[in-house]
Coordinates of C-alpha atoms in Angstrom, one line a residue:
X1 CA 2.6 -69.3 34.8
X2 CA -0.5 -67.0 36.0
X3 CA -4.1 -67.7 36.5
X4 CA -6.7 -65.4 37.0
X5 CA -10.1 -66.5 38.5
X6 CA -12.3 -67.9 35.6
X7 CA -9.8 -67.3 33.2
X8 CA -7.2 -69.8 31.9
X9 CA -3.8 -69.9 32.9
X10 CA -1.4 -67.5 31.3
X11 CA 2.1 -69.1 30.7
X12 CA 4.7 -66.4 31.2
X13 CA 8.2 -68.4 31.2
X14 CA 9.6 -71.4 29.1
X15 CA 8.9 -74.5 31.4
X16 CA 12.7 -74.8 32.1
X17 CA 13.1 -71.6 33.8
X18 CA 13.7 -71.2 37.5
X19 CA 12.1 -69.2 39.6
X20 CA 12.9 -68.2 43.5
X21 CA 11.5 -65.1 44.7
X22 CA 10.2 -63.9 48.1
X23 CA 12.7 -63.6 51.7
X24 CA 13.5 -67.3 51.3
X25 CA 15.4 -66.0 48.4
X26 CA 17.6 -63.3 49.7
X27 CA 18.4 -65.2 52.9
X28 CA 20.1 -68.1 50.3
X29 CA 21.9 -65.2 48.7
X30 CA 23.4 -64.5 51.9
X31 CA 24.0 -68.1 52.9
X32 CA 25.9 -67.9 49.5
X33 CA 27.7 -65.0 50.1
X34 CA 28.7 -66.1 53.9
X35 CA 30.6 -68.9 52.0
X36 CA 33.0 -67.1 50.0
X37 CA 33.7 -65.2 53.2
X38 CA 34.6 -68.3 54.9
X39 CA 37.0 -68.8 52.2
X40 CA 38.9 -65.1 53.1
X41 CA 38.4 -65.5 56.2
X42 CA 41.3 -67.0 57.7
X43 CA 43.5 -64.6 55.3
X44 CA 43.2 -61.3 56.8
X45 CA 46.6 -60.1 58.7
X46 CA 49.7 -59.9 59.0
X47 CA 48.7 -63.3 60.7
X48 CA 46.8 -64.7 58.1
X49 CA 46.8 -67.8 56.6
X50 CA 47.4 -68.3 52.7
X51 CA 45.7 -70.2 50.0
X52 CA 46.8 -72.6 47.3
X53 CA 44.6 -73.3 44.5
X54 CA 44.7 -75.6 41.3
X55 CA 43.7 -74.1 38.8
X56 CA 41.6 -76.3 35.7
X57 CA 44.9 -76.1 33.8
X58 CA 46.9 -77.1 36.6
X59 CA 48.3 -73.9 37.4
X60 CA 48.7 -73.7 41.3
X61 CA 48.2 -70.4 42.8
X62 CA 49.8 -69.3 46.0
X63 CA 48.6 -66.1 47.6
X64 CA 46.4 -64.5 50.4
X65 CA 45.0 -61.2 48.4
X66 CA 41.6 -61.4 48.2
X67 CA 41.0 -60.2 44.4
X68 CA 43.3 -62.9 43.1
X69 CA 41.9 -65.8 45.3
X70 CA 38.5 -65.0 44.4
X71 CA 39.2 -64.8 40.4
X72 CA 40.5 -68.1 40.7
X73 CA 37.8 -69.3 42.5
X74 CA 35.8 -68.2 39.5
X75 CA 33.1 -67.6 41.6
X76 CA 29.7 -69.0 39.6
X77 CA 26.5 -68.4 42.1
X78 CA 25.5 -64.6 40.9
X79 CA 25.0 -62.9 43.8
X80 CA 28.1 -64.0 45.7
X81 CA 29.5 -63.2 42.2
X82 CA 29.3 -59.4 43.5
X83 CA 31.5 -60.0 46.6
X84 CA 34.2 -61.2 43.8
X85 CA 33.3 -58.1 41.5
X86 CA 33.9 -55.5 44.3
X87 CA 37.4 -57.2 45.4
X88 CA 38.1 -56.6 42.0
X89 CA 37.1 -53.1 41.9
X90 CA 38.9 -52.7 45.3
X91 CA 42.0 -54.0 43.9
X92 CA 41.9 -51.8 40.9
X93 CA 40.8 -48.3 42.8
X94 CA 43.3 -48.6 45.7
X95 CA 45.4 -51.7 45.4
X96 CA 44.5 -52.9 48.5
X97 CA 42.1 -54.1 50.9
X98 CA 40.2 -56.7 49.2
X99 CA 40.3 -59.3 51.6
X100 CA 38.7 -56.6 53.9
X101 CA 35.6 -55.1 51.8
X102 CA 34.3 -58.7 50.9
X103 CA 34.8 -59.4 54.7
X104 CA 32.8 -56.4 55.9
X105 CA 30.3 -56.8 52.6
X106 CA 29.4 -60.3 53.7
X107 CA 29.3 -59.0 57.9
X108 CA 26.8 -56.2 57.0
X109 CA 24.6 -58.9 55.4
X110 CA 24.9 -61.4 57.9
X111 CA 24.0 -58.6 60.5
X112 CA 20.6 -57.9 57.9
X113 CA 19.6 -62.1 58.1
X114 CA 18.7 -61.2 60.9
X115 CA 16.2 -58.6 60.6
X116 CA 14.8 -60.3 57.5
X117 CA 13.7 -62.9 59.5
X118 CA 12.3 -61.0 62.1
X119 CA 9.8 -59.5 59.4
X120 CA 12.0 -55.6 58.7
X121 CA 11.6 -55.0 55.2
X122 CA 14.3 -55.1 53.0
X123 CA 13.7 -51.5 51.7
X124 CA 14.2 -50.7 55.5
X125 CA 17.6 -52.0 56.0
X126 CA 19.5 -50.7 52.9
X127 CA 17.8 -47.2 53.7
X128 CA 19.5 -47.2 57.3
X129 CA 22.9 -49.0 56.1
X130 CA 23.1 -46.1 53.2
X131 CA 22.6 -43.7 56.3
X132 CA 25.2 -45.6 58.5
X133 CA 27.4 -44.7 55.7
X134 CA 26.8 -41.3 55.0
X135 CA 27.8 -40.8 58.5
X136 CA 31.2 -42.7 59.0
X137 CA 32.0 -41.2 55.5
X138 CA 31.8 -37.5 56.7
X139 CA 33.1 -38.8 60.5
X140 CA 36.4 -40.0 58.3
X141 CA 37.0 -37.2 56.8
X142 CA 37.1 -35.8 60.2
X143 CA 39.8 -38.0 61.7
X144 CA 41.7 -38.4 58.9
X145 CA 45.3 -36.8 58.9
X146 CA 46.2 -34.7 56.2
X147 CA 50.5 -35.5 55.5
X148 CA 49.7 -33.0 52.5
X149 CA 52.4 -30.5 53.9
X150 CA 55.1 -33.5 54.5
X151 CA 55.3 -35.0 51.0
X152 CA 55.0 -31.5 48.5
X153 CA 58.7 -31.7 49.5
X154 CA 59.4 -34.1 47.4
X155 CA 58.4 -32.4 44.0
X156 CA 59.7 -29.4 45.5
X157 CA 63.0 -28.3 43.7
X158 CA 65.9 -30.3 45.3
X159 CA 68.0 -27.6 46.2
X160 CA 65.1 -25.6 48.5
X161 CA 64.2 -28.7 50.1
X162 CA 67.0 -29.9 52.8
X163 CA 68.0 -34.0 52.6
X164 CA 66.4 -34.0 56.0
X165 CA 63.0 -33.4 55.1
X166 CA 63.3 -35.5 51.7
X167 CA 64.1 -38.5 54.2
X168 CA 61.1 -37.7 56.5
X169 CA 58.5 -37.6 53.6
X170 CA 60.5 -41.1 51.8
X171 CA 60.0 -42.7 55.3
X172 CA 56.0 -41.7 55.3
X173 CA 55.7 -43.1 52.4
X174 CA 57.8 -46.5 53.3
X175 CA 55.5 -46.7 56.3
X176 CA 52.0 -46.8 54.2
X177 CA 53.5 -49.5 51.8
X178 CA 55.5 -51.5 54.8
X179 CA 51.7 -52.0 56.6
X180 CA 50.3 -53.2 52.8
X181 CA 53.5 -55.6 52.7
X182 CA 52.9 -56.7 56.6
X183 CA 50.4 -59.2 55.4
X184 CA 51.5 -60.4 52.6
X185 CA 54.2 -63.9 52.2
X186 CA 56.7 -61.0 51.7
X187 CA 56.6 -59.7 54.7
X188 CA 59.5 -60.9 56.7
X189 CA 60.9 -58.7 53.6
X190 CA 58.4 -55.6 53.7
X191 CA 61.2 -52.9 54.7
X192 CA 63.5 -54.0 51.6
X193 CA 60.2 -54.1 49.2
X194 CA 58.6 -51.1 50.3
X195 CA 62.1 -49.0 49.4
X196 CA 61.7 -50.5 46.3
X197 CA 58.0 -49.3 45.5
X198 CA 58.7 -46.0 47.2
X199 CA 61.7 -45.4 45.0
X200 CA 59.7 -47.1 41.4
X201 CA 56.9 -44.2 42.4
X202 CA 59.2 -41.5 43.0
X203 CA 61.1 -42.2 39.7
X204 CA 58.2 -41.4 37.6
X205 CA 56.8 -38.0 36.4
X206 CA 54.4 -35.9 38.1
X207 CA 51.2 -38.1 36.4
X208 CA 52.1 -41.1 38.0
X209 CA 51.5 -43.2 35.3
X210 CA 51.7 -46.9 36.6
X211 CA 52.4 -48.4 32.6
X212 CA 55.4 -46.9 33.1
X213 CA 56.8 -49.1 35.9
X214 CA 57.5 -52.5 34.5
X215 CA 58.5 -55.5 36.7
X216 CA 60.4 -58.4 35.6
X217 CA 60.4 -61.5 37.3
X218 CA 63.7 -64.0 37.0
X219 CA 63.9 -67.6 38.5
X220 CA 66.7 -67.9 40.8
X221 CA 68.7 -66.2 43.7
X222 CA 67.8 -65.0 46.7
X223 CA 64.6 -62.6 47.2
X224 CA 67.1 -59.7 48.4
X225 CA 68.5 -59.5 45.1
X226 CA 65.6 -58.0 43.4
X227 CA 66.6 -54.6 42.5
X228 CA 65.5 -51.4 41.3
X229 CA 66.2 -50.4 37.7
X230 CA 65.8 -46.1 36.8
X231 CA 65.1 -46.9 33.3
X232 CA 63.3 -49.6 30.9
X233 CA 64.5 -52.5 30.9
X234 CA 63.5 -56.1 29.1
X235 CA 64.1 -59.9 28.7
X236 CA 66.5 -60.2 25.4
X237 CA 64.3 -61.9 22.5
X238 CA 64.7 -64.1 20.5
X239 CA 67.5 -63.6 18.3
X240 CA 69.6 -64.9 15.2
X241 CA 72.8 -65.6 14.2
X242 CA 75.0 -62.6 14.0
X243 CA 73.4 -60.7 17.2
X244 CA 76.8 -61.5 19.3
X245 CA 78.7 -59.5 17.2
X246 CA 76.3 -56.4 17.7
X247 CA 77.2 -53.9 20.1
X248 CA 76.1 -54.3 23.9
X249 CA 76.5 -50.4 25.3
X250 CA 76.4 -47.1 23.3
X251 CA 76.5 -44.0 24.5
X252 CA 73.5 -41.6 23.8
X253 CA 72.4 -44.0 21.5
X254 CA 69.6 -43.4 18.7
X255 CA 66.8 -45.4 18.8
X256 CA 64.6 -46.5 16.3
X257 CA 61.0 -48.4 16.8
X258 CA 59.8 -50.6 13.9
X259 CA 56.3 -52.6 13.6
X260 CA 57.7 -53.8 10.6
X261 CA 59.1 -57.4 9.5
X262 CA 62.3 -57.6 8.7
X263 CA 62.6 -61.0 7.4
X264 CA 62.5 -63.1 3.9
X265 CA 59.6 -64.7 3.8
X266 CA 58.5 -67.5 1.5
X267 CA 55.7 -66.4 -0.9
X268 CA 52.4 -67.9 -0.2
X269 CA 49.7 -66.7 -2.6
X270 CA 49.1 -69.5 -5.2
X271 CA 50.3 -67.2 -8.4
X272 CA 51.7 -68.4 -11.7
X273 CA 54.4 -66.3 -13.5
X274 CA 55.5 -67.5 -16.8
X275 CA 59.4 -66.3 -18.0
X276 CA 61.0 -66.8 -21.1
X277 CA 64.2 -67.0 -19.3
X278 CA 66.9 -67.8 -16.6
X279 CA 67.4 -64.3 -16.4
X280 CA 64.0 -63.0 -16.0
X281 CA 63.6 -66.0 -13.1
X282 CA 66.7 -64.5 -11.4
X283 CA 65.2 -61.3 -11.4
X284 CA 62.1 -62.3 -9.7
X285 CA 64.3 -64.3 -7.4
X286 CA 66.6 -60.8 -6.1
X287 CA 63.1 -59.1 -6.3
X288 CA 62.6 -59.5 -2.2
X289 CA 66.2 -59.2 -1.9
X290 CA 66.3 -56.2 -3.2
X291 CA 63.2 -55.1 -1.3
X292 CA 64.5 -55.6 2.0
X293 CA 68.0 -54.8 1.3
X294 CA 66.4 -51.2 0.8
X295 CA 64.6 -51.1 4.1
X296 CA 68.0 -51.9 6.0
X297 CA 69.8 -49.2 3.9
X298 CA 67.3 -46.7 4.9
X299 CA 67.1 -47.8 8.7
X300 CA 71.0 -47.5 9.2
X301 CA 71.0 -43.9 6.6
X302 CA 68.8 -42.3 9.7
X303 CA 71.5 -42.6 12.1
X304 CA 69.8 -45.0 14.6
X305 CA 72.3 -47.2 16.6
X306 CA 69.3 -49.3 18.5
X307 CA 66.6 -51.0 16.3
X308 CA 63.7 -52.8 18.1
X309 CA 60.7 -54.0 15.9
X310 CA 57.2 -55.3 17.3
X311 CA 57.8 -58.3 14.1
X312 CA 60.4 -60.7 13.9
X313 CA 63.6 -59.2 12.7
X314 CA 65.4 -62.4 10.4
X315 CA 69.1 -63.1 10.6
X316 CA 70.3 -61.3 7.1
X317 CA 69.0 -58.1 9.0
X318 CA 70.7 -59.2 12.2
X319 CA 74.0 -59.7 10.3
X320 CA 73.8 -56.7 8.0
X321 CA 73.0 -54.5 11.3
X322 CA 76.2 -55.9 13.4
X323 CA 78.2 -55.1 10.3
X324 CA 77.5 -51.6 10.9
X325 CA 77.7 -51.4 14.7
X326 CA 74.3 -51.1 15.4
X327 CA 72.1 -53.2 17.7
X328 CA 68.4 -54.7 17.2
X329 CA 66.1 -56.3 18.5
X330 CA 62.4 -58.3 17.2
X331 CA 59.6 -59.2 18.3
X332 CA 60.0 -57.2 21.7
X333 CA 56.3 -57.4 23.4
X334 CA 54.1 -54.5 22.8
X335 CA 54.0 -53.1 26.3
X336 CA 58.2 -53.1 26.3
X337 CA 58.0 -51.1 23.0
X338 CA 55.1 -48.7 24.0
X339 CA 57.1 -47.4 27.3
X340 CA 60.5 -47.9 25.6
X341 CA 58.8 -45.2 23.1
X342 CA 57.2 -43.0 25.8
X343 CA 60.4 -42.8 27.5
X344 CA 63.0 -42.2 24.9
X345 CA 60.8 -39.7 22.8
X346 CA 60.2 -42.1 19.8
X347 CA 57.5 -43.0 17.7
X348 CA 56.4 -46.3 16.3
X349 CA 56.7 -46.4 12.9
X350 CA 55.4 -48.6 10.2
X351 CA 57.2 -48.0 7.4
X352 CA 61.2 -47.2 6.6
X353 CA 59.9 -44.4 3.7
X354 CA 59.5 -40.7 3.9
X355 CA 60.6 -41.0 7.4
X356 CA 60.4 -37.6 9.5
X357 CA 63.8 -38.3 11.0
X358 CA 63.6 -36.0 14.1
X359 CA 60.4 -37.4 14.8
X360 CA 60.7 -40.9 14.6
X361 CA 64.0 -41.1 16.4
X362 CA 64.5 -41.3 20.2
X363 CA 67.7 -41.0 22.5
X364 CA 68.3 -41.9 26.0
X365 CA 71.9 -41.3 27.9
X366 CA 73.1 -45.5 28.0
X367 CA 71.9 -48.4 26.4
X368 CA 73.4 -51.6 27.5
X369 CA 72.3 -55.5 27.6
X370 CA 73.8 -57.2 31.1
X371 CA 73.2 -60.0 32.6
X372 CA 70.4 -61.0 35.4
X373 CA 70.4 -64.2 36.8
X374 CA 70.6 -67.3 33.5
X375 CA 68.8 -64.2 31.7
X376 CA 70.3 -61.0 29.4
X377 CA 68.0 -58.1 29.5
X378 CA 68.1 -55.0 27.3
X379 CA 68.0 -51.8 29.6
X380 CA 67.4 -47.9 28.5
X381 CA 68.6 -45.5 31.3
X382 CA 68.5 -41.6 31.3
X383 CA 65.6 -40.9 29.7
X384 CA 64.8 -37.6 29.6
X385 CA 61.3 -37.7 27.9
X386 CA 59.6 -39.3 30.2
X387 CA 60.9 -41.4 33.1
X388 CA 60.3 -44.9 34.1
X389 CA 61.3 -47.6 36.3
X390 CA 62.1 -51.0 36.0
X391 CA 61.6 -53.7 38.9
X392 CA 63.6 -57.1 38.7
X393 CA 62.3 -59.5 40.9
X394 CA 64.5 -62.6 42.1
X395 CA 63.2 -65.7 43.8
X396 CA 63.5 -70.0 44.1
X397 CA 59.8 -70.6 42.2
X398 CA 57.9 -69.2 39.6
X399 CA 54.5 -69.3 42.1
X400 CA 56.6 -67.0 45.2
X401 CA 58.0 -64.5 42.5
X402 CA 53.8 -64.7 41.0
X403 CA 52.7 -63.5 44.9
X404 CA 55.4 -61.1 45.3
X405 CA 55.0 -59.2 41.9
X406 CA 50.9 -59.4 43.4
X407 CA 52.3 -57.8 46.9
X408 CA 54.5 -55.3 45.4
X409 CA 51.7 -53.8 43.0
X410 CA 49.8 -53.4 46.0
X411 CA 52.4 -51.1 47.9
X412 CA 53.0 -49.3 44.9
X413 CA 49.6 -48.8 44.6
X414 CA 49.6 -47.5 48.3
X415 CA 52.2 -45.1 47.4
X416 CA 51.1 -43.7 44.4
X417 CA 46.9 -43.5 45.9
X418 CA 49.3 -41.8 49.2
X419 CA 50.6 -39.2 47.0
X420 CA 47.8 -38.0 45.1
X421 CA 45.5 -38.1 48.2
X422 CA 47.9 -37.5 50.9
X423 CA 45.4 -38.3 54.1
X424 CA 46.2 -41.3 56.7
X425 CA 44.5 -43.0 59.2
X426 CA 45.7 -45.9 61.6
X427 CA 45.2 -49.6 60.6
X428 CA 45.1 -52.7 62.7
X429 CA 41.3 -52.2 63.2
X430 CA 41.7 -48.5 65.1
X431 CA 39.8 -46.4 62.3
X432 CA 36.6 -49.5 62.3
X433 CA 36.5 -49.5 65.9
X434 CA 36.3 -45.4 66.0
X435 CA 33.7 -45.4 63.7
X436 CA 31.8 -48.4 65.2
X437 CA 31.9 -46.3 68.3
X438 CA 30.7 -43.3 66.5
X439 CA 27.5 -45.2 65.2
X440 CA 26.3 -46.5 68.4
X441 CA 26.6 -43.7 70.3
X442 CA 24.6 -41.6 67.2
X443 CA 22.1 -44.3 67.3
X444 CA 20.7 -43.6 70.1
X445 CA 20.0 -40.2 69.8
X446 CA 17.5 -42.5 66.5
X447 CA 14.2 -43.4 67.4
X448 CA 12.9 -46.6 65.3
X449 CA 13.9 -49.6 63.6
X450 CA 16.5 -47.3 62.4
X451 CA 18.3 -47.3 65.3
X452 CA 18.8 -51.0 65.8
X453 CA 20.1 -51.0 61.8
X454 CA 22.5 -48.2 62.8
X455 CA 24.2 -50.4 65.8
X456 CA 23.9 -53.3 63.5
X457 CA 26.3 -51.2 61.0
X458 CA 28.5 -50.3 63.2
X459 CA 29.0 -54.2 65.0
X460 CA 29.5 -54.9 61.5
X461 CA 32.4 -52.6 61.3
X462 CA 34.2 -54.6 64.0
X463 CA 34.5 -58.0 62.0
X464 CA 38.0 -56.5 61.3
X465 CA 39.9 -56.3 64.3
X466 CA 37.9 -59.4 65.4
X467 CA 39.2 -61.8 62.5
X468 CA 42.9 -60.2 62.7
X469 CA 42.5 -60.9 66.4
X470 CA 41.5 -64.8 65.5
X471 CA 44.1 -64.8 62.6
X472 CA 46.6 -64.1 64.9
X473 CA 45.9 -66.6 67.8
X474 CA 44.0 -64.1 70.4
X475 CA 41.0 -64.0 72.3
X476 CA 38.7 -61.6 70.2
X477 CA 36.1 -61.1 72.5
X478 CA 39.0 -60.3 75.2
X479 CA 40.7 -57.7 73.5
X480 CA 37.5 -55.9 71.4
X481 CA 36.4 -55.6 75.2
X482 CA 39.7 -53.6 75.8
X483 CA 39.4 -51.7 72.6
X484 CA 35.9 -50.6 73.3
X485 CA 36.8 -49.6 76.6
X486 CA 39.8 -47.8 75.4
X487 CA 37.8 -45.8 72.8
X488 CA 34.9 -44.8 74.8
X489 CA 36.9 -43.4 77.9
X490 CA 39.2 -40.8 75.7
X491 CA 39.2 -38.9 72.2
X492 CA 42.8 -39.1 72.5
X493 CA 42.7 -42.9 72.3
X494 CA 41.2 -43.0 69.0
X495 CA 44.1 -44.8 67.1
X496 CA 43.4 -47.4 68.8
X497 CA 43.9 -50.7 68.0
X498 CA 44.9 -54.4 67.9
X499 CA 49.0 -54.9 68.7
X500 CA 49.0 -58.6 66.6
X501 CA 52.3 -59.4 68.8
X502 CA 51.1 -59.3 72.5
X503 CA 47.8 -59.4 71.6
X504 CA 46.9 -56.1 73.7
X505 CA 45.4 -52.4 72.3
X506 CA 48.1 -50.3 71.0
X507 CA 48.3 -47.0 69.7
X508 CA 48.5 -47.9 66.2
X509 CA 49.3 -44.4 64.5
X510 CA 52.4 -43.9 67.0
X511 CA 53.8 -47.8 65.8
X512 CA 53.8 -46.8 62.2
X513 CA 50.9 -48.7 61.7
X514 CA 49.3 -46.2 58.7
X515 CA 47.4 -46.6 55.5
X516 CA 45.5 -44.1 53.1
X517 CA 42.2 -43.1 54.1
X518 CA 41.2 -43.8 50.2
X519 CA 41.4 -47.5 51.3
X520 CA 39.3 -47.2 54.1
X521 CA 36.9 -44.9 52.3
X522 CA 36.2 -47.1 49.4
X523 CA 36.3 -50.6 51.3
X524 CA 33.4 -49.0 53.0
X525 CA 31.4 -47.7 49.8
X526 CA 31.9 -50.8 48.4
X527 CA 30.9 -52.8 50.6
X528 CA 27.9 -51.3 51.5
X529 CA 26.8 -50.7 48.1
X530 CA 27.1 -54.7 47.4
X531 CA 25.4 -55.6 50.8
X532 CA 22.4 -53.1 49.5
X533 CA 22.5 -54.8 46.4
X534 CA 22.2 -58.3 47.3
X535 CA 19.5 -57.3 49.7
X536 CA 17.5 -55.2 47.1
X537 CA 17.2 -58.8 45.1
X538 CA 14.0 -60.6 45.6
X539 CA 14.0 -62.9 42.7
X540 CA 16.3 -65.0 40.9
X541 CA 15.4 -66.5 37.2
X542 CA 17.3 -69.5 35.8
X543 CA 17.2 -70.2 32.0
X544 CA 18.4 -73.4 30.7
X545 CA 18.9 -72.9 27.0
X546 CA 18.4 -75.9 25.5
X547 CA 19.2 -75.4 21.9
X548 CA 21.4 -72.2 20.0
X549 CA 19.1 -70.1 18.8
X550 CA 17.5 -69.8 22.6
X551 CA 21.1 -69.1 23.5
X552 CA 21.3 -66.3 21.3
X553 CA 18.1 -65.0 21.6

């Protein structure tokens, strides 16, 4: 509601609506935002703590990633809403990191309370945190170390490239996704995993295409027995009576891809047919028969020896297939059937008539159904259309095989972001405490508020080594003092960072310690542009829709 002098008050909102506006407002959407931070806090590290979370449906959650914590959290209060939006983001873009953007996201705005109560305009603070990160952006691009030349070997042609070098470049690559894996409830495991997601990356073509890695997850035996599969590969459906006597390996095989029933089905539509005669019910009674007795005729005439259908495939098709040595499979989930037809050159097809044979059909060198764990799984190997992989992960519970399906797609994720943008810097806080060093010592070549802001930035920068040092049982304040001291005094030392095991500075690119810069890069831009964000908001309005129609107006 307004009022203008001699005038009478103008109502502007319903009476249910809330209004919060002014400083006091963005100050409680940084209290909001500290909390969730709190939350991830303690998870950061290879010394990190984890979470479990009970979900409304009882589902319990075990994990330490930050984008899967946070979604569900389910987050409600809107503005710490974009701490959980930019994990996801994070998660999506790189894979991971997402513990450390909303970390260094809620930092740069507790940095900012600060000066908003001091009196610095909001307008004033985002202007000189968008500077801060124009500069460490074109600073890491300076430092960062371009492996470019190390991994072209390996979609060089085999026979130029010596196994020497191929081994060199697979261990680079290990190295990135072992440091994703070092935090995660994997990690006692990270060298056996991260062969695993080097090798699913390497087995795909040169578009990288991550739909075509599928990972399968089955209860029982021990973690190491998770293997690698250079093919597709899926959980056997549901079948009927007669599948047993189908064939369980074929040689070059021709495969055929159905979104098509093949079942009798019980008419439903309320119709009324009148006969004259026992014959004339009989013939409506072999009508369907006939029907699908047609379809099967025309499936086994193209030559195909594997059948898989989107639909259920009933047991007189089951039966009449294994009578003619050919194997099938229904109601095989849509992502299975896509990649099963991307890598054996087939195409779905929705009808059995006027089939373009040569089109429709696919090949592949084996199929075969085997046995994993209490489960049989259909696998596809030699592909030559387009090549896949197939991860089979082993484990005691369905909520540690959950998180290590979670930590794998983050080291593949690694690997894959590795090889299309082939530049490294060091982890373990080294490349934050560089750049932290880099802004205060550019600050003060700034006159102005601007120059406090800057410093600000860059203290923000160290919340990362700081909380790995807590995480892991150290005195932070102890050994940032020693990092600082080590950065300042030599260019040389500027890999360094926080040794998690004896608590002292260590040269983190010469212990392996690597990640992508892309990580690093977009942690930062994401982060800053959420912390700008938050403190660009000045009101918040809350409507309580008290009926539908003010819902859907």
């Amino acid at each position: 509601m307004a009022q203008v002098s001699g005038y009478p008050p103008i109502i502007i909102l319903k009476d249910d609506v809330d209004a919060s506006q002014g400083i006091g407002q963005i100050i409680s959407n940084i209290n909001a935002c500290e909390q969730v931070v709190e939350v991830l806090h303690s998870t950061l590290g290879p010394r990190g703590m984890d979470k479990l979370i009970q979900g409304s449906d009882g589902k319990v959650t075990i994990s330490n990633d930050g984008a899967t914590i946070l979604r569900v959290l389910e987050v409600v209060h809107p503005a710490a809403r974009l701490l959980a939006d930019i994990a996801k983001s994070q998660d999506e873009e790189v894979g991971d990191g997402t513990t450390s953007v909303v970390l260094l996201a809620g930092e740069l705005l507790r940095q900012a309370k600060g000066f908003l109560e001091d009196g610095v305009h909001p307008r004033v603070i985002i202007y000189a945190y968008r500077e801060a990160h124009r500069m460490i952006s074109e600073r890491l691009k300076q430092i960062a170390v371009d492996v470019s030349g190390q991994l072209k070997v390996l979609r060089a042609d085999p026979e130029r490239v010596s196994t020497e070098e191929r081994e060199a470049a697979r261990a680079l690559l290990q190295r990135c996704a072992g440091t994703a894996l070092n935090s995660k409830l994997i990690a006692q495991y990270r060298e056996f995993f991260a062969g695993i997601a080097v090798d699913a990356v390497l087995a795909l073509d040169d578009d990288l295409d991550l739909d075509m890695i599928g990972v399968k997850k089955v209860n029982g035996g021990s973690v190491t027995d998770s293997c690698l599969v250079a093919g597709v590969g899926f959980k056997k459906t549901f079948s009927y009576a007669g599948f047993e006597q189908q064939p369980k390996k074929i040689h070059q095989p021709k495969i055929l891809l159905l979104n098509l029933e093949l079942e009798l089905k019980s008419e439903k539509e309320n119709a009324e047919v009148r006969v004259q005669s026992a014959a004339a019910y009989q013939q409506i009674v072999d009508a369907e028969w006939n029907i699908i007795y047609e379809k099967l005729e025309k499936i086994v005439a193209t030559g195909a020896r594997v059948v898989l259908s989107r639909l259920a495939i009933g047991d007189l098709a089951t039966q009449y297939f294994a009578d003619r040595g050919v194997f099938c499979a229904g109601r095989v989930p849509d992502a299975d059937l896509q990649r099963v037809a991307r890598a054996v050159g087939a195409r779905v097809q929705t009808t059995v008539h006027d089939m373009r044979v040569e089109e429709a059909l696919g090949t592949c060198e084996w199929f075969e159904e085997r046995q994993v764990g209490a489960e049989r799984f259909n696998f596809f190997t030699g592909c030559k259309e387009a090549r896949s992989a197939t991860i089979l992960l082993r484990g005691g519970s369905e909520q540690f095989l959950d998180e290590t399906e979670r930590s794998l797609h983050d080291a593949i994720m690694i690997v894959r972001r590795t090889l299309k943008y082939p530049e490294l810097v060091a982890g373990g806080g080294a490349v934050e405490m560089e750049l932290s060093k880099f802004l205060r010592e550019r600050s003060r070549h700034i006159q102005g508020k601007a120059q406090l802001l800057l410093a600000a930035y860059g203290k923000a920068l160290e919340t990362i080594p700081r909380t790995l040092c807590e995480n892991a049982g150290f005195d932070a304040t102890d050994l940032l003092n020693k990092l600082r001291a080590k950065h300042a005094t030599s260019d040389e030392n500027l890999w360094f960072g926080a040794n998690l095991e004896t608590g002292e500075p260590q040269d983190c690119w010469q212990n392996y310690v690597w990640e992508p810069v892309l990580i690093r890069a977009n942690a930062f831009a994401s982060a800053t542009e959420a912390a700008c964000t938050i403190l660009s908001i000045d009101e918040t309005l809350k409507t309580e829709t008290s009926d539908k129609n003010d819902a859907i107006r």
